[in-house]
Amino acid sequence: MSASPLAGSWRQQGSLWVLTPPRPSALVEFIGGSYLAATPQLSYRRLLEALARQGLMVRAWSYVPGFDHQAQANEAWRAFRQARERQPLELAGGILRLGHSLGCKLHLLAPDNGRACSGLAALSFNNFSAERSVPLLAELGPRLGISSEFSPSPEETLRLAGAHYRQPRNLLVRFKSDGLDQSQRLLTVLQARSGDRSRLVERSGDHLTPASAGLRQNLLGSWADDPQRQREIDALAEGIQRWHAGGD
């Protein structure tokens, strides 16, 4: 695939990376996962640029994951809110929250409980314990007397989502070869709420499908692109845009 006409158009605004198409119809507030989240404009470049080609303005939060996920959820929410206040937008499509892996959890923990958006697209929801996510912690923790868990814990995260999360429209995306995905557990919790309109779709790919092409192309050049991966990412972006624009 030829280079995106949006390439080179990223702008950094504090902890956010912003990509604005010529005539945006909606806003995407994106949070990535794991080490990929530190440079979303690179790691998730292909997916986010594909969304921009669909007419969606992108604001992607840059962070390094820690153990206090509630504090980081609050920080991301404030960054997005402040950006909206600095640059008020009148977009017919409203605001779509988009997360990958840990980023899904941080959106679920937002202080407004999902009220200030028109939907959440959660890719590869991951809610494992700290010891499962950080294998060295499981190995060294007992020897060093360290007992640490993410806050909130996996169980508490699901309880909070069921009790306080208020956004009814959620698109959960699971990739067929993703051994880390826990979307089904989240779907069960969300669908137990009154008025819920969440649904789960399955696509080909694995846990790194949303990020793989962007990072590899940035490091190795366009010759390293896998055309099939690019087609998967384009189809993913189109599916997210259609779901967001077309209701349920």
mmCIF file of C-alpha atoms in Angstrom, residues 5-236:
data_model
loop_
_atom_site.group_PDB
_atom_site.id
_atom_site.type_symbol
_atom_site.label_atom_id
_atom_site.label_comp_id
_atom_site.label_asym_id
_atom_site.label_seq_id
_atom_site.Cartn_x
_atom_site.Cartn_y
_atom_site.Cartn_z
ATOM 1 C CA PRO A 5 -1.282 11.168 2.622
ATOM 2 C CA LEU A 6 -1.540 11.912 6.338
ATOM 3 C CA ALA A 7 1.999 10.710 7.060
ATOM 4 C CA GLY A 8 4.022 13.435 8.757
ATOM 5 C CA SER A 9 0.913 15.298 9.902
ATOM 6 C CA TRP A 10 1.115 14.252 13.550
ATOM 7 C CA ARG A 11 1.391 17.047 16.107
ATOM 8 C CA GLN A 12 2.284 16.679 19.762
ATOM 9 C CA GLN A 13 0.239 18.587 22.321
ATOM 10 C CA GLY A 14 1.552 17.767 25.783
ATOM 11 C CA SER A 15 0.919 14.080 26.435
ATOM 12 C CA LEU A 16 -1.328 13.786 23.371
ATOM 13 C CA TRP A 17 -0.442 13.074 19.747
ATOM 14 C CA VAL A 18 -2.974 14.607 17.366
ATOM 15 C CA LEU A 19 -3.853 13.753 13.768
ATOM 16 C CA THR A 20 -6.464 15.898 12.012
ATOM 17 C CA PRO A 21 -7.940 14.991 8.602
ATOM 18 C CA PRO A 22 -9.126 17.796 6.295
ATOM 19 C CA ARG A 23 -12.814 17.606 7.270
ATOM 20 C CA PRO A 24 -13.186 15.595 10.488
ATOM 21 C CA SER A 25 -16.606 14.138 11.240
ATOM 22 C CA ALA A 26 -15.852 12.750 14.705
ATOM 23 C CA LEU A 27 -13.128 12.576 17.346
ATOM 24 C CA VAL A 28 -11.265 9.475 18.490
ATOM 25 C CA GLU A 29 -9.676 9.475 21.955
ATOM 26 C CA PHE A 30 -7.186 6.594 21.893
ATOM 27 C CA ILE A 31 -5.265 4.812 24.657
ATOM 28 C CA GLY A 32 -2.855 2.034 23.744
ATOM 29 C CA GLY A 33 -1.487 -0.780 25.832
ATOM 30 C CA SER A 34 1.763 -1.950 27.406
ATOM 31 C CA TYR A 35 5.072 -0.554 26.126
ATOM 32 C CA LEU A 36 3.423 0.376 22.818
ATOM 33 C CA ALA A 37 1.529 3.227 24.502
ATOM 34 C CA ALA A 38 4.611 5.408 24.989
ATOM 35 C CA THR A 39 4.735 6.244 21.264
ATOM 36 C CA PRO A 40 1.201 5.777 19.906
ATOM 37 C CA GLN A 41 1.932 7.916 16.841
ATOM 38 C CA LEU A 42 4.478 5.261 15.818
ATOM 39 C CA SER A 43 3.261 2.004 17.360
ATOM 40 C CA TYR A 44 -0.346 2.442 16.251
ATOM 41 C CA ARG A 45 0.377 4.645 13.272
ATOM 42 C CA ARG A 46 -1.283 2.524 10.598
ATOM 43 C CA LEU A 47 -4.520 1.957 12.524
ATOM 44 C CA LEU A 48 -4.860 5.583 13.625
ATOM 45 C CA GLU A 49 -4.030 6.932 10.171
ATOM 46 C CA ALA A 50 -6.560 4.511 8.672
ATOM 47 C CA LEU A 51 -9.175 5.975 11.023
ATOM 48 C CA ALA A 52 -8.149 9.481 9.977
ATOM 49 C CA ARG A 53 -8.673 8.495 6.337
ATOM 50 C CA GLN A 54 -12.211 7.553 7.413
ATOM 51 C CA GLY A 55 -12.658 11.183 8.517
ATOM 52 C CA LEU A 56 -11.945 10.766 12.231
ATOM 53 C CA MET A 57 -9.732 13.202 14.119
ATOM 54 C CA VAL A 58 -7.369 11.334 16.448
ATOM 55 C CA ARG A 59 -6.018 12.265 19.861
ATOM 56 C CA ALA A 60 -3.753 9.523 21.243
ATOM 57 C CA TRP A 61 -2.490 9.589 24.832
ATOM 58 C CA SER A 62 1.196 8.808 25.441
ATOM 59 C CA TYR A 63 2.106 7.140 28.756
ATOM 60 C CA VAL A 64 4.216 4.460 30.422
ATOM 61 C CA PRO A 65 2.011 1.889 32.221
ATOM 62 C CA GLY A 66 2.342 1.582 35.989
ATOM 63 C CA PHE A 67 0.584 -0.297 38.778
ATOM 64 C CA ASP A 68 -1.992 2.381 39.668
ATOM 65 C CA HIS A 69 -4.360 2.044 36.745
ATOM 66 C CA GLN A 70 -7.027 4.244 38.334
ATOM 67 C CA ALA A 71 -4.582 7.132 38.617
ATOM 68 C CA GLN A 72 -3.561 6.682 34.991
ATOM 69 C CA ALA A 73 -7.195 6.474 33.878
ATOM 70 C CA ASN A 74 -7.808 9.787 35.665
ATOM 71 C CA GLU A 75 -4.728 11.327 34.034
ATOM 72 C CA ALA A 76 -5.771 10.258 30.536
ATOM 73 C CA TRP A 77 -9.312 11.521 31.063
ATOM 74 C CA ARG A 78 -8.011 14.911 32.212
ATOM 75 C CA ALA A 79 -5.682 15.172 29.214
ATOM 76 C CA PHE A 80 -8.529 14.483 26.788
ATOM 77 C CA ARG A 81 -10.902 16.841 28.618
ATOM 78 C CA GLN A 82 -8.373 19.683 28.657
ATOM 79 C CA ALA A 83 -7.744 19.217 24.933
ATOM 80 C CA ARG A 84 -11.485 19.489 24.276
ATOM 81 C CA GLU A 85 -11.650 22.649 26.372
ATOM 82 C CA ARG A 86 -8.672 24.224 24.568
ATOM 83 C CA GLN A 87 -10.049 23.349 21.150
ATOM 84 C CA PRO A 88 -13.844 23.010 21.259
ATOM 85 C CA LEU A 89 -15.095 20.931 18.341
ATOM 86 C CA GLU A 90 -18.546 20.771 16.811
ATOM 87 C CA LEU A 91 -18.431 17.345 15.165
ATOM 88 C CA ALA A 92 -21.609 15.586 14.111
ATOM 89 C CA GLY A 93 -20.168 12.176 14.980
ATOM 90 C CA GLY A 94 -19.303 13.053 18.568
ATOM 91 C CA ILE A 95 -16.521 11.331 20.505
ATOM 92 C CA LEU A 96 -15.439 7.710 20.138
ATOM 93 C CA ARG A 97 -13.204 6.264 22.838
ATOM 94 C CA LEU A 98 -10.829 3.617 21.489
ATOM 95 C CA GLY A 99 -8.554 1.388 23.525
ATOM 96 C CA HIS A 100 -6.170 -1.500 22.934
ATOM 97 C CA SER A 101 -5.353 -4.060 25.641
ATOM 98 C CA LEU A 102 -4.705 -2.120 28.883
ATOM 99 C CA GLY A 103 -6.057 1.009 27.175
ATOM 100 C CA CYS A 104 -9.538 -0.545 27.241
ATOM 101 C CA LYS A 105 -9.338 -0.870 31.030
ATOM 102 C CA LEU A 106 -8.247 2.747 31.439
ATOM 103 C CA HIS A 107 -11.226 3.968 29.396
ATOM 104 C CA LEU A 108 -13.565 1.827 31.524
ATOM 105 C CA LEU A 109 -12.123 3.470 34.653
ATOM 106 C CA ALA A 110 -12.574 7.054 33.393
ATOM 107 C CA PRO A 111 -13.976 9.348 36.128
ATOM 108 C CA ASP A 112 -17.037 10.205 34.024
ATOM 109 C CA ASN A 113 -17.916 6.496 33.736
ATOM 110 C CA GLY A 114 -18.168 6.755 29.950
ATOM 111 C CA ARG A 115 -20.760 9.526 29.887
ATOM 112 C CA ALA A 116 -18.837 12.081 27.785
ATOM 113 C CA CYS A 117 -18.574 9.914 24.688
ATOM 114 C CA SER A 118 -20.884 8.260 22.178
ATOM 115 C CA GLY A 119 -19.296 4.816 22.460
ATOM 116 C CA LEU A 120 -16.223 2.739 23.283
ATOM 117 C CA ALA A 121 -14.411 0.414 20.886
ATOM 118 C CA ALA A 122 -12.304 -1.979 22.978
ATOM 119 C CA LEU A 123 -9.667 -3.966 21.070
ATOM 120 C CA SER A 124 -8.190 -7.042 22.787
ATOM 121 C CA PHE A 125 -9.374 -6.183 26.303
ATOM 122 C CA ASN A 126 -6.733 -7.411 28.757
ATOM 123 C CA ASN A 127 -7.306 -7.518 32.513
ATOM 124 C CA PHE A 128 -4.672 -9.912 33.837
ATOM 125 C CA SER A 129 -3.080 -9.677 37.270
ATOM 126 C CA ALA A 130 0.263 -7.946 37.795
ATOM 127 C CA GLU A 131 2.044 -11.280 38.245
ATOM 128 C CA ARG A 132 0.613 -12.572 34.968
ATOM 129 C CA SER A 133 1.423 -9.348 33.138
ATOM 130 C CA VAL A 134 4.895 -8.906 34.676
ATOM 131 C CA PRO A 135 6.375 -12.435 34.933
ATOM 132 C CA LEU A 136 9.490 -11.225 36.784
ATOM 133 C CA LEU A 137 7.250 -9.985 39.590
ATOM 134 C CA ALA A 138 5.859 -13.477 40.123
ATOM 135 C CA GLU A 139 9.372 -14.918 40.229
ATOM 136 C CA LEU A 140 11.128 -12.356 42.420
ATOM 137 C CA GLY A 141 8.251 -10.966 44.460
ATOM 138 C CA PRO A 142 8.061 -13.758 47.074
ATOM 139 C CA ARG A 143 11.841 -13.809 47.519
ATOM 140 C CA LEU A 144 12.019 -10.039 48.012
ATOM 141 C CA GLY A 145 8.893 -9.815 50.121
ATOM 142 C CA ILE A 146 7.093 -7.848 47.425
ATOM 143 C CA SER A 147 3.367 -8.262 47.084
ATOM 144 C CA SER A 148 1.989 -5.973 44.435
ATOM 145 C CA GLU A 149 -1.145 -5.911 42.313
ATOM 146 C CA PHE A 150 -2.640 -3.504 39.884
ATOM 147 C CA SER A 151 -5.080 -1.014 41.357
ATOM 148 C CA PRO A 152 -7.864 -1.752 40.852
ATOM 149 C CA SER A 153 -7.286 -5.498 40.700
ATOM 150 C CA PRO A 154 -8.737 -7.532 37.802
ATOM 151 C CA GLU A 155 -11.739 -8.609 39.890
ATOM 152 C CA GLU A 156 -12.374 -5.079 41.165
ATOM 153 C CA THR A 157 -12.107 -3.692 37.646
ATOM 154 C CA LEU A 158 -14.953 -5.902 36.445
ATOM 155 C CA ARG A 159 -17.010 -5.096 39.533
ATOM 156 C CA LEU A 160 -16.557 -1.365 38.953
ATOM 157 C CA ALA A 161 -17.484 -1.705 35.276
ATOM 158 C CA GLY A 162 -20.677 -3.526 36.178
ATOM 159 C CA ALA A 163 -21.641 -1.114 38.960
ATOM 160 C CA HIS A 164 -20.571 2.311 37.674
ATOM 161 C CA TYR A 165 -19.755 2.320 33.946
ATOM 162 C CA ARG A 166 -22.643 4.089 32.201
ATOM 163 C CA GLN A 167 -21.876 3.941 28.475
ATOM 164 C CA PRO A 168 -24.321 1.459 26.858
ATOM 165 C CA ARG A 169 -22.651 1.349 23.416
ATOM 166 C CA ASN A 170 -19.495 -0.743 23.429
ATOM 167 C CA LEU A 171 -17.881 -2.623 20.547
ATOM 168 C CA LEU A 172 -15.585 -5.354 21.852
ATOM 169 C CA VAL A 173 -13.154 -6.698 19.250
ATOM 170 C CA ARG A 174 -11.444 -10.036 19.755
ATOM 171 C CA PHE A 175 -8.763 -11.373 17.393
ATOM 172 C CA LYS A 176 -8.911 -15.088 16.643
ATOM 173 C CA SER A 177 -5.263 -15.856 17.518
ATOM 174 C CA ASP A 178 -5.150 -13.671 20.639
ATOM 175 C CA GLY A 179 -4.303 -15.717 23.724
ATOM 176 C CA LEU A 180 -4.396 -12.643 25.983
ATOM 177 C CA ASP A 181 -7.911 -11.455 25.157
ATOM 178 C CA GLN A 182 -10.565 -11.348 27.907
ATOM 179 C CA SER A 183 -13.345 -9.640 25.966
ATOM 180 C CA GLN A 184 -15.914 -12.324 26.709
ATOM 181 C CA ARG A 185 -15.618 -11.785 30.469
ATOM 182 C CA LEU A 186 -16.080 -8.059 29.996
ATOM 183 C CA LEU A 187 -19.045 -8.589 27.676
ATOM 184 C CA THR A 188 -20.798 -10.730 30.291
ATOM 185 C CA VAL A 189 -20.404 -7.956 32.874
ATOM 186 C CA LEU A 190 -21.557 -5.196 30.533
ATOM 187 C CA GLN A 191 -24.573 -7.091 29.235
ATOM 188 C CA ALA A 192 -25.811 -7.637 32.784
ATOM 189 C CA ARG A 193 -26.463 -3.882 33.024
ATOM 190 C CA SER A 194 -29.873 -2.468 32.269
ATOM 191 C CA GLY A 195 -30.143 -0.997 28.768
ATOM 192 C CA ASP A 196 -26.796 -2.340 27.612
ATOM 193 C CA ARG A 197 -26.115 -2.418 23.849
ATOM 194 C CA SER A 198 -22.624 -3.911 23.885
ATOM 195 C CA ARG A 199 -21.575 -6.516 21.364
ATOM 196 C CA LEU A 200 -18.545 -8.639 20.554
ATOM 197 C CA VAL A 201 -17.060 -9.217 17.113
ATOM 198 C CA GLU A 202 -14.199 -11.507 16.158
ATOM 199 C CA ARG A 203 -11.637 -10.726 13.472
ATOM 200 C CA SER A 204 -8.585 -12.469 12.094
ATOM 201 C CA GLY A 205 -5.285 -11.515 13.699
ATOM 202 C CA ASP A 206 -3.584 -11.607 17.089
ATOM 203 C CA HIS A 207 -3.005 -9.381 20.110
ATOM 204 C CA LEU A 208 -0.569 -7.128 18.241
ATOM 205 C CA THR A 209 -2.598 -6.746 15.065
ATOM 206 C CA PRO A 210 -3.654 -3.150 15.920
ATOM 207 C CA ALA A 211 0.006 -2.150 16.323
ATOM 208 C CA SER A 212 2.186 -4.469 14.265
ATOM 209 C CA ALA A 213 2.330 -2.804 10.873
ATOM 210 C CA GLY A 214 2.875 0.704 12.196
ATOM 211 C CA LEU A 215 5.837 -0.155 14.420
ATOM 212 C CA ARG A 216 7.462 -2.514 11.919
ATOM 213 C CA GLN A 217 7.128 -0.069 9.033
ATOM 214 C CA ASN A 218 8.549 2.772 11.100
ATOM 215 C CA LEU A 219 11.607 0.734 12.121
ATOM 216 C CA LEU A 220 12.310 -1.191 8.924
ATOM 217 C CA GLY A 221 10.817 0.853 6.119
ATOM 218 C CA SER A 222 7.986 0.250 3.683
ATOM 219 C CA TRP A 223 9.570 -2.924 2.302
ATOM 220 C CA ALA A 224 8.789 -4.630 5.628
ATOM 221 C CA ASP A 225 5.038 -4.090 5.250
ATOM 222 C CA ASP A 226 2.895 -7.199 5.134
ATOM 223 C CA PRO A 227 0.050 -6.436 2.681
ATOM 224 C CA GLN A 228 -2.291 -8.815 4.481
ATOM 225 C CA ARG A 229 -1.652 -7.077 7.816
ATOM 226 C CA GLN A 230 -2.376 -3.739 6.182
ATOM 227 C CA ARG A 231 -5.633 -5.033 4.731
ATOM 228 C CA GLU A 232 -6.629 -6.317 8.181
ATOM 229 C CA ILE A 233 -5.931 -2.917 9.738
ATOM 230 C CA ASP A 234 -7.842 -1.050 7.020
ATOM 231 C CA ALA A 235 -10.805 -3.396 7.473
ATOM 232 C CA LEU A 236 -10.636 -2.941 11.244
#
